[in-house]
PDB file of C-alpha atoms in Angstrom:
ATOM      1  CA  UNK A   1       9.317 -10.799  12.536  1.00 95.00           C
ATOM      2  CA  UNK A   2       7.885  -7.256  13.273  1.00 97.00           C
ATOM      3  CA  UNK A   3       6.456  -5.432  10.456  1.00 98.00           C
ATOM      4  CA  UNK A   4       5.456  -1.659  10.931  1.00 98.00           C
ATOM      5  CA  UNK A   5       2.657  -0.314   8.299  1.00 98.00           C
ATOM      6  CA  UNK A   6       2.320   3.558   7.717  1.00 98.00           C
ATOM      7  CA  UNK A   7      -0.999   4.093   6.562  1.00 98.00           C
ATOM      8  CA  UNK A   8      -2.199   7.260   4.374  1.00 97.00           C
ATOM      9  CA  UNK A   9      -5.883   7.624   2.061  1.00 97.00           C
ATOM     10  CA  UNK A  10      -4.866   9.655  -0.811  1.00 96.00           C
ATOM     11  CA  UNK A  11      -3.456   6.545  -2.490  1.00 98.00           C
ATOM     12  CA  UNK A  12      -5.676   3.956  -1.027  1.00 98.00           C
ATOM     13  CA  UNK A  13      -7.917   1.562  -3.684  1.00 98.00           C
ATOM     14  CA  UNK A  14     -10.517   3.276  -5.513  1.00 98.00           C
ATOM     15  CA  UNK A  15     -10.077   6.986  -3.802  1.00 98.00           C
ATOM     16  CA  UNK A  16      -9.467  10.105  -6.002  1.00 98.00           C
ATOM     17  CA  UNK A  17     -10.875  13.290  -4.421  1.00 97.00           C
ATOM     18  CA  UNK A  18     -10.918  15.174  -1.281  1.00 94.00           C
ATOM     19  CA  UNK A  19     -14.285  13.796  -0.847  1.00 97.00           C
ATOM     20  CA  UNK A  20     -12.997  10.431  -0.465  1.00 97.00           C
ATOM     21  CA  UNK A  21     -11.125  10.642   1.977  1.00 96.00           C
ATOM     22  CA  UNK A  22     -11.409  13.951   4.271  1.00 95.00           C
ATOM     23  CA  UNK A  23     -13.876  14.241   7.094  1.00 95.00           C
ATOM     24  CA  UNK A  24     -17.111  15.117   6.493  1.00 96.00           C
ATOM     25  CA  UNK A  25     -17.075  14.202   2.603  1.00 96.00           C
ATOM     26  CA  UNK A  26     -19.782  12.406   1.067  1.00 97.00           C
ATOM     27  CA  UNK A  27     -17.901   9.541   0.311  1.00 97.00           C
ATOM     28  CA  UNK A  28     -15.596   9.701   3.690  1.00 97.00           C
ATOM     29  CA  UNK A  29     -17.096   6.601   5.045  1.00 97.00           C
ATOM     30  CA  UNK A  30     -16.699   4.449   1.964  1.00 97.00           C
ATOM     31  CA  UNK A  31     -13.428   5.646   1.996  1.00 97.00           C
ATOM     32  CA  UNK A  32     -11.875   4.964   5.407  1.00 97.00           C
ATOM     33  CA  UNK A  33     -13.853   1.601   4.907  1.00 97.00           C
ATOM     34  CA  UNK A  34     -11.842   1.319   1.646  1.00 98.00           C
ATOM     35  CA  UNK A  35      -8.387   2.305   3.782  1.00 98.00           C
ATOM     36  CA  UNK A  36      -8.880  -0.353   5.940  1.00 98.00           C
ATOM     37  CA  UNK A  37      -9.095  -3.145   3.394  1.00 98.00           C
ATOM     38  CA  UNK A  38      -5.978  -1.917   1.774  1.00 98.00           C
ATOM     39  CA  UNK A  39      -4.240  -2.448   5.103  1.00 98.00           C
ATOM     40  CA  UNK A  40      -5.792  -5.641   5.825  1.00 98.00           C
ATOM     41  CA  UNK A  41      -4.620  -6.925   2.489  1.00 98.00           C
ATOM     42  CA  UNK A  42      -1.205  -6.061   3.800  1.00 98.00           C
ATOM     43  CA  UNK A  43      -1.572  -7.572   7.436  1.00 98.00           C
ATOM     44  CA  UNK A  44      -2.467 -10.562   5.558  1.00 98.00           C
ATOM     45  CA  UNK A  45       0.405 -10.629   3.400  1.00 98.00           C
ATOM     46  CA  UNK A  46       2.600 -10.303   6.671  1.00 98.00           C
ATOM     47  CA  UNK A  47       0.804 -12.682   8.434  1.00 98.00           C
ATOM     48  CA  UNK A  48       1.658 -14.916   5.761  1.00 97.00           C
ATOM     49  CA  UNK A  49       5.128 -13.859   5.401  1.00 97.00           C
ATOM     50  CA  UNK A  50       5.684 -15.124   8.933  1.00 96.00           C
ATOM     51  CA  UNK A  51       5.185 -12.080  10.978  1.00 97.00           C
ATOM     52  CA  UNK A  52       4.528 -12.256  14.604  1.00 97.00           C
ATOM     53  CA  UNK A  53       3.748  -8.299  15.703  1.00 98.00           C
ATOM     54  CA  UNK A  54       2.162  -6.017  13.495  1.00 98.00           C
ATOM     55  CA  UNK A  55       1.665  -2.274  14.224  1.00 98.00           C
ATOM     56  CA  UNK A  56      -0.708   0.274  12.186  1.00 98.00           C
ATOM     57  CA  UNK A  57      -0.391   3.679  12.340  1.00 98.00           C
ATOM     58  CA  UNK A  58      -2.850   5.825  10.710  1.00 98.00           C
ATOM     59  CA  UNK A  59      -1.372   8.466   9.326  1.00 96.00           C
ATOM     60  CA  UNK A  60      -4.140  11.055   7.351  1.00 96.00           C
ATOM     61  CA  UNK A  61      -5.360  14.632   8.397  1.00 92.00           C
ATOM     62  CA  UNK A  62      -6.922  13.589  11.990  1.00 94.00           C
ATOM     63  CA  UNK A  63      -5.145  10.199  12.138  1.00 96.00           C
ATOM     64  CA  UNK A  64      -8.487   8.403  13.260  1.00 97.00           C
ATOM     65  CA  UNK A  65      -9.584   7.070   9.723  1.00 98.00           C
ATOM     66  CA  UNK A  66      -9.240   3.587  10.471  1.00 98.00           C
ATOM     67  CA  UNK A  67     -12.066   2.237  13.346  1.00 97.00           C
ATOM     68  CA  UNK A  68     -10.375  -0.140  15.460  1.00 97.00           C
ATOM     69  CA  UNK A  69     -13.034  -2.823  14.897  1.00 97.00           C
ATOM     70  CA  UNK A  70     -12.259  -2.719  10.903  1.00 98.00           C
ATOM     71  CA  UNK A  71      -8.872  -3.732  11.483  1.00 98.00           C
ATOM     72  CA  UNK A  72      -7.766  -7.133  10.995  1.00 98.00           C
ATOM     73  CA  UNK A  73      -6.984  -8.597  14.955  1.00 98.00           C
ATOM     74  CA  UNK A  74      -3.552  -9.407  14.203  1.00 98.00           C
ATOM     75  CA  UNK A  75      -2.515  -5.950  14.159  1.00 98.00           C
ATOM     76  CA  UNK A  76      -2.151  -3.820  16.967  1.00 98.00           C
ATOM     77  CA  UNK A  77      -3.540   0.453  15.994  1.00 98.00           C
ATOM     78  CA  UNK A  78      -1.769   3.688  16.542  1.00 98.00           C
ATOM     79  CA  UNK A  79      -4.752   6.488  16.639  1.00 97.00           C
ATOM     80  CA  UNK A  80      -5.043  10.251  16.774  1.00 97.00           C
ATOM     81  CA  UNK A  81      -2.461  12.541  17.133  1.00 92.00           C
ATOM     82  CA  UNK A  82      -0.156  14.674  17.920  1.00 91.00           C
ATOM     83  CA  UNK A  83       2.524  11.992  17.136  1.00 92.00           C
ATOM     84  CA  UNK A  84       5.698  13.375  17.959  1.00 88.00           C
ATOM     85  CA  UNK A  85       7.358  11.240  14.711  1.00 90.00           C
ATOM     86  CA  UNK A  86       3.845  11.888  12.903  1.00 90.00           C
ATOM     87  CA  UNK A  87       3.949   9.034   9.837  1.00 94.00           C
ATOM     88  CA  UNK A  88       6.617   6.760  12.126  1.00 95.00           C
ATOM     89  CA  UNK A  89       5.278   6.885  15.097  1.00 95.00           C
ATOM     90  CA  UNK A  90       5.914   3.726  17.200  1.00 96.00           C
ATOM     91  CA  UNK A  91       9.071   2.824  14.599  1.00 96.00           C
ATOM     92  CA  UNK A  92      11.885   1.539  16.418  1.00 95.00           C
ATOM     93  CA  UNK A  93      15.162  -0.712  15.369  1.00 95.00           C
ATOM     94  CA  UNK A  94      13.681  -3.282  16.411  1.00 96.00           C
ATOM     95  CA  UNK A  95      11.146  -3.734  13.792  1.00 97.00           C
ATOM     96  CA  UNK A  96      12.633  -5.776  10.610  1.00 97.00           C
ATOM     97  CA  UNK A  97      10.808  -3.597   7.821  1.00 98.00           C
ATOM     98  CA  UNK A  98       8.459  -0.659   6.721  1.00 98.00           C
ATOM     99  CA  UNK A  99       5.256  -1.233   4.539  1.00 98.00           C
ATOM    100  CA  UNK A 100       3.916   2.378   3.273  1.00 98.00           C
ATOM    101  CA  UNK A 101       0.095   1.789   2.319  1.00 98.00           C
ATOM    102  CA  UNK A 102      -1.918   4.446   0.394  1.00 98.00           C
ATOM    103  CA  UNK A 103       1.053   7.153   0.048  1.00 98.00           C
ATOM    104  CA  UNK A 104       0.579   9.830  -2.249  1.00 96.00           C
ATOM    105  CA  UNK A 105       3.198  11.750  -4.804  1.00 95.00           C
ATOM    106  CA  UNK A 106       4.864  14.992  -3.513  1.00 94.00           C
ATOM    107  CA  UNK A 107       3.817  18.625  -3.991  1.00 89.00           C
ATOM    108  CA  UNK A 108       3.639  20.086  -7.723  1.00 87.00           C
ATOM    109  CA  UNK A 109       3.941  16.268  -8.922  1.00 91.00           C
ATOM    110  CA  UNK A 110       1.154  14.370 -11.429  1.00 93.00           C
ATOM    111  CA  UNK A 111      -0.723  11.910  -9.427  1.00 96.00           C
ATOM    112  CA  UNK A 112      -3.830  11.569  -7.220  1.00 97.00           C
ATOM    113  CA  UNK A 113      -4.554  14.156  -4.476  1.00 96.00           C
ATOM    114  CA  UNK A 114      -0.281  15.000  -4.643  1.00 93.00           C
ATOM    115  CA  UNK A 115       0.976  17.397  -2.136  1.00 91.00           C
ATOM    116  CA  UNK A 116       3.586  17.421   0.859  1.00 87.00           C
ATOM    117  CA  UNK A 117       1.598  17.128   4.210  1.00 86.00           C
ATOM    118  CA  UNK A 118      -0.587  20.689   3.432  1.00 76.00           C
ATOM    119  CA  UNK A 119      -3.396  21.249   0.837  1.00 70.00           C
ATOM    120  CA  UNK A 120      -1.323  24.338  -0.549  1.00 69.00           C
ATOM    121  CA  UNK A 121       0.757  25.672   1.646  1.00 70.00           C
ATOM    122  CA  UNK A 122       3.870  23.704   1.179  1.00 75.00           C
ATOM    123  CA  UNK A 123       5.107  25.029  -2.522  1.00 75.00           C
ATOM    124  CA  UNK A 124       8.621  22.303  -2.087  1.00 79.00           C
ATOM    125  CA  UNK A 125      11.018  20.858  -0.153  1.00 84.00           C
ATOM    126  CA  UNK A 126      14.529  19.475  -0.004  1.00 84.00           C
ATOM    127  CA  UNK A 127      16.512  16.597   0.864  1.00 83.00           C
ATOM    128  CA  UNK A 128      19.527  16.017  -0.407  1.00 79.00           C
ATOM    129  CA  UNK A 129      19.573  18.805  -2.762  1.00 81.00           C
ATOM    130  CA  UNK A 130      16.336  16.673  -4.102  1.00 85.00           C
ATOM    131  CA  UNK A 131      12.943  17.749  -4.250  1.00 88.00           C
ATOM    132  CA  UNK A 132      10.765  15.987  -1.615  1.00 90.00           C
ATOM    133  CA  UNK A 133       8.008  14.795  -0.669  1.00 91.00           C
ATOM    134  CA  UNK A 134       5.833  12.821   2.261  1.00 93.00           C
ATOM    135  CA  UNK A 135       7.473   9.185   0.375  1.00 96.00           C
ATOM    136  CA  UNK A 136      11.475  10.412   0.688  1.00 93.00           C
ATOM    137  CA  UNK A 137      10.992  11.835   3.578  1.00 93.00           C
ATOM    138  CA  UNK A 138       9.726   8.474   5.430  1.00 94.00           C
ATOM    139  CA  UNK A 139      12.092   6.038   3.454  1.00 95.00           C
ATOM    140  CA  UNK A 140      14.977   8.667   4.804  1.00 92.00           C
ATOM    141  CA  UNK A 141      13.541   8.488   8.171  1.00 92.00           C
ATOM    142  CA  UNK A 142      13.068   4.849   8.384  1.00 95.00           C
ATOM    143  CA  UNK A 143      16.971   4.605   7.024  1.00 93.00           C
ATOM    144  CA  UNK A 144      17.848   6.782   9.839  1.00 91.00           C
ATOM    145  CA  UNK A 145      16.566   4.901  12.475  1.00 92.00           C
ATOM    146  CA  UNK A 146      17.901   1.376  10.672  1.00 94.00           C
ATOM    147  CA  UNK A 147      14.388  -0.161   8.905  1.00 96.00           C
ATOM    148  CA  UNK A 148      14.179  -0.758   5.512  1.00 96.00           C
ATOM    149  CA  UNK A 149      10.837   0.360   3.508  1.00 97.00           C
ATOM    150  CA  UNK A 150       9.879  -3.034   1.637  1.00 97.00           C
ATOM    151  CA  UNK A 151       6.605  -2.207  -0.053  1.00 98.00           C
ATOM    152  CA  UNK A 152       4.655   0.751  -0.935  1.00 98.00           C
ATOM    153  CA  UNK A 153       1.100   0.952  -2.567  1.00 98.00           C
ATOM    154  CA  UNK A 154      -0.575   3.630  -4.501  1.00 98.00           C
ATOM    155  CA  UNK A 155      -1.188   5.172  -7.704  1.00 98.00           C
ATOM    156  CA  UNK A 156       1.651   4.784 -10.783  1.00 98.00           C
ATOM    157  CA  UNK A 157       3.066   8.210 -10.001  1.00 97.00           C
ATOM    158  CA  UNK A 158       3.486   7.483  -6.467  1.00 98.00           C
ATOM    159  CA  UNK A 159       5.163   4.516  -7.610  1.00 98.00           C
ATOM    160  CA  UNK A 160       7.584   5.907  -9.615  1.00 98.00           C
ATOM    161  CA  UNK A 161       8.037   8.191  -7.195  1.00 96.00           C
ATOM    162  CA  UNK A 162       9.322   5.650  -4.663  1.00 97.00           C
ATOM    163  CA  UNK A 163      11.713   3.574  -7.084  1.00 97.00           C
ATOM    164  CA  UNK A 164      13.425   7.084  -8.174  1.00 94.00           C
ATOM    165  CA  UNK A 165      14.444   7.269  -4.576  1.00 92.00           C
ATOM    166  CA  UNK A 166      14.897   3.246  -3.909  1.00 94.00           C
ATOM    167  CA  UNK A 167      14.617   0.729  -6.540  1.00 95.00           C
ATOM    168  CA  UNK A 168      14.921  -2.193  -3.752  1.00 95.00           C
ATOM    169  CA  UNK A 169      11.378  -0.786  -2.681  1.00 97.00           C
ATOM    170  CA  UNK A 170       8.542  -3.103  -4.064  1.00 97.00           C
ATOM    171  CA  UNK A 171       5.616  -1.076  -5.025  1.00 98.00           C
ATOM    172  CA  UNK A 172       2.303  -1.924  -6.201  1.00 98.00           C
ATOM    173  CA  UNK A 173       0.283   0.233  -8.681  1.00 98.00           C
ATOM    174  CA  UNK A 174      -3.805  -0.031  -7.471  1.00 98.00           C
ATOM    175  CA  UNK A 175      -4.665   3.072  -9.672  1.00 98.00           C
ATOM    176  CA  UNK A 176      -3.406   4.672 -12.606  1.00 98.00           C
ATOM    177  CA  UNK A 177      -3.477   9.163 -12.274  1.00 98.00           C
ATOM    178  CA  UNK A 178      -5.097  10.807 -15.109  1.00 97.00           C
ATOM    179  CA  UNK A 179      -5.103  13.829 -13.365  1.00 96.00           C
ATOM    180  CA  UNK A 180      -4.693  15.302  -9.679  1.00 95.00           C
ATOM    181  CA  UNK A 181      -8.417  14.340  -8.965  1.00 96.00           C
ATOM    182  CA  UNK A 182      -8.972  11.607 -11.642  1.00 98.00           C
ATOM    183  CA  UNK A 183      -7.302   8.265 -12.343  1.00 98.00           C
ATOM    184  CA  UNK A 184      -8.224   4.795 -13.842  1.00 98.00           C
ATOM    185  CA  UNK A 185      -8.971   2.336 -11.074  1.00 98.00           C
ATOM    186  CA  UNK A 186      -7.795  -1.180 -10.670  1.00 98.00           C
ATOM    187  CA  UNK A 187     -10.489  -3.645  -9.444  1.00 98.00           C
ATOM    188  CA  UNK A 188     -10.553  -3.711  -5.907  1.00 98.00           C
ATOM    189  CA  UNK A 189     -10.535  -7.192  -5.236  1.00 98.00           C
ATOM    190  CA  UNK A 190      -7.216  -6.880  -7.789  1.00 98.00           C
ATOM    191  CA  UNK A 191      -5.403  -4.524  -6.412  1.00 98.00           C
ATOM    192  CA  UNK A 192      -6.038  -5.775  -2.505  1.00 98.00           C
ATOM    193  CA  UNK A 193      -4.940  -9.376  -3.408  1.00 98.00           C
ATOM    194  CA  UNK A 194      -1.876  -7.892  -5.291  1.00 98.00           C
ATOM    195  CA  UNK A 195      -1.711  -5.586  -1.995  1.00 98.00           C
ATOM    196  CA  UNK A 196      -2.011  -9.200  -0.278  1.00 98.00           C
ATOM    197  CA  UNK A 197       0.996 -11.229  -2.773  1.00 98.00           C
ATOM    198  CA  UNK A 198       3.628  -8.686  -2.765  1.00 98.00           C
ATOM    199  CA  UNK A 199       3.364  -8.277   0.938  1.00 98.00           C
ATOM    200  CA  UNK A 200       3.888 -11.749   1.760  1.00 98.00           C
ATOM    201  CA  UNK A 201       6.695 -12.256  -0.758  1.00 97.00           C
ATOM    202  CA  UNK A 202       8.663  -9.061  -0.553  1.00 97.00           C
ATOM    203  CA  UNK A 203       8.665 -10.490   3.619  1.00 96.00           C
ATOM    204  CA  UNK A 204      10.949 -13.160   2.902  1.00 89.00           C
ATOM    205  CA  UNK A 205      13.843 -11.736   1.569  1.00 82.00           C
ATOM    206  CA  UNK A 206      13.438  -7.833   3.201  1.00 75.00           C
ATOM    207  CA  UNK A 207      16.165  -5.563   1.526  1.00 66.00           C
ATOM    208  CA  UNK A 208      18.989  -3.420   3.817  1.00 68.00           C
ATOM    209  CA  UNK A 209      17.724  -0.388   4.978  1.00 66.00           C
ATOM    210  CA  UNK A 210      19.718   2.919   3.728  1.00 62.00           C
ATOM    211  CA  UNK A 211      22.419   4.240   5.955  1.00 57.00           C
ATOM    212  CA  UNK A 212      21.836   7.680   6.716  1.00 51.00           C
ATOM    213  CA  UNK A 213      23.895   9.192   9.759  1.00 47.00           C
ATOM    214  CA  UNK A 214      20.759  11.746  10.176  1.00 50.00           C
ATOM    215  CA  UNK A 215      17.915  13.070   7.825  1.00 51.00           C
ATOM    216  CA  UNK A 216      18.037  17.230   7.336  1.00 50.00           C
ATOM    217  CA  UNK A 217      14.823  18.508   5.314  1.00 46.00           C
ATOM    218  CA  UNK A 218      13.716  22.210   4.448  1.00 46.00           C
ATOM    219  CA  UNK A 219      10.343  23.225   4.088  1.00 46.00           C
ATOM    220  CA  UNK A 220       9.679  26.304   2.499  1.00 46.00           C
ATOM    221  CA  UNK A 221       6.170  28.370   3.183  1.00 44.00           C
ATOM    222  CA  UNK A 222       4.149  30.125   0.794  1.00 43.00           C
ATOM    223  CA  UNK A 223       2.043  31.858   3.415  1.00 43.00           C
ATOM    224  CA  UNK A 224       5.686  34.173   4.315  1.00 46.00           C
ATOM    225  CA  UNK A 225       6.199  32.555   7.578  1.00 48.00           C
ATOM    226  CA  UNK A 226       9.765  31.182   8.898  1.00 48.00           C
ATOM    227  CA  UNK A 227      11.201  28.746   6.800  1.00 49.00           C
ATOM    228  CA  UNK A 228      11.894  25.065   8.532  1.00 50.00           C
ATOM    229  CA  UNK A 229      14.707  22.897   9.218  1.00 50.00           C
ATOM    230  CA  UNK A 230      14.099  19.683  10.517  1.00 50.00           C
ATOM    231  CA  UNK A 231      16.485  16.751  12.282  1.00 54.00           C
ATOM    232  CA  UNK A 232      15.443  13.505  12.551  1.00 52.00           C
ATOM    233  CA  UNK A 233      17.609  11.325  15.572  1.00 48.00           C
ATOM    234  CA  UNK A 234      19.099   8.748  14.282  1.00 45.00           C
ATOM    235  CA  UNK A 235      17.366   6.598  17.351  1.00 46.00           C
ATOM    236  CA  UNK A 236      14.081   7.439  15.872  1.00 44.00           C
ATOM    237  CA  UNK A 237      12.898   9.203  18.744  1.00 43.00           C
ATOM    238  CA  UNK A 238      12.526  12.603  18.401  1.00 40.00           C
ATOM    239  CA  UNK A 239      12.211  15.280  15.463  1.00 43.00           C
ATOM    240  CA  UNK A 240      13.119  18.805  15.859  1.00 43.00           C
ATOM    241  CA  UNK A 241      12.190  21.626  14.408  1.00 44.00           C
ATOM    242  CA  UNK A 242      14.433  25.278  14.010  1.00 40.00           C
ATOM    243  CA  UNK A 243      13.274  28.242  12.554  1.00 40.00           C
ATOM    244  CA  UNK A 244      14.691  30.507  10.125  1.00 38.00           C
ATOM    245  CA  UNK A 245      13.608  33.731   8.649  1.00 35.00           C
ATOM    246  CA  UNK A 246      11.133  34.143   5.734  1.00 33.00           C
ATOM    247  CA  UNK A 247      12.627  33.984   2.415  1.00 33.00           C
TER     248      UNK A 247
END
């Protein structure tokens, strides 16, 4: 079995502010330390689930969060960018399921550090004549390219977030939002062995992925520049961007 995990920080264990969990912070370290036991938890689960190749890719801001050496051996690390499929890169058909680790709710949402893959400058976007964000977009992505998301972790929002879109998705709660920069914290050693459990048994019986012939998104700007379009191949393989004119 190969298992694919798309790593984020904004909804990793114990993380709530921009000092957590961008460069430079005060608490940066603790917090990529932090981001690395939340996907451990989860290699762990898959291990135990009977996977045989795991691959990481770290997904947040400069996409080297995660120091190789922190990461449990049986996974394999994708590191730095660009990343021409950015949060799936290295996702092909042939892996047998998605695990989204540390995700974060869309823009204008309640819940920790929420916003759509810019501090401010995304205001929205679309998919499906639905508003957006970074957890549609990769569970309509994966779909595309025939892999089915079978666990995410974050906060509740985020949560909710993802069974709105897919209810098949398991998710697992390891903080609770009080407010964009606040929330009530699960234990950690809870919420990673919870991380840990409903990895391994959400393995064994992995849910269909969505069909989707191909995955359209807008993305306004709030800075006045073009508008976006973007295609995802249904192979997974490339994304494209077109331009249109400022709204």
């Amino acid at each position: 079995m190969r298992i694919y995990i798309s790593v984020d920080t904004e909804g990793i264990t114990g993380l709530v502010d921009s000092e957590d969990v961008q460069p430079g912070g005060r608490d940066y370290e603790r917090g990529r330390l932090m981001m690395a036991e939340d996907v451990n938890a989860a290699v762990r689960g898959a291990v135990a689930a009977g996977a045989t190749e795991i691959t990481v890719n770290d997904v947040h801001g400069p996409m080297r969060n995660i120091l190789p050496e922190s990461l449990h051996p049986a996974a394999r690390l994708i590191r730095g960018k660009p990343k021409q499929m950015l949060m799936l890169e290295g996702l092909t058909p042939e892996h047998d399921a998605v695990i989204c680790v540390g995700y974060h709710s869309r823009a204008g949402a309640l819940g920790v550090l929420s916003h759509s893959f810019m501090g401010h400058e995304i205001e929205d976007m679309w998919l499906d004549c639905r508003p957006v964000g970074e957890i549609g977009l990769a569970h309509a992505t994966a779909g595309v390219i025939g892999v089915p998301v079978a666990v995410l972790t974050s906060d509740d929002c985020a949560c909710t977030e993802m069974t709105e879109w897919d209810a098949s998705v398991t998710t697992v709660a390891v903080k609770y939002a009080r407010d964009r920069f606040a929330a009530d914290l699960r234990p950690a050693d809870e919420a990673l062995a919870e991380i840990e459990k409903t990895v391994a048994a959400s393995l064994s019986a992995v849910p269909k992925a969505s069909e989707h012939a191909s995955a359209w998104w807008h993305c306004p700007s709030v800075l006045r520049r073009p508008s976006r379009w973007w295609r995802v191949d249904p192979r997974g393989r490339a994304c494209r961007q077109f331009a249109s004119s400022a709204a």
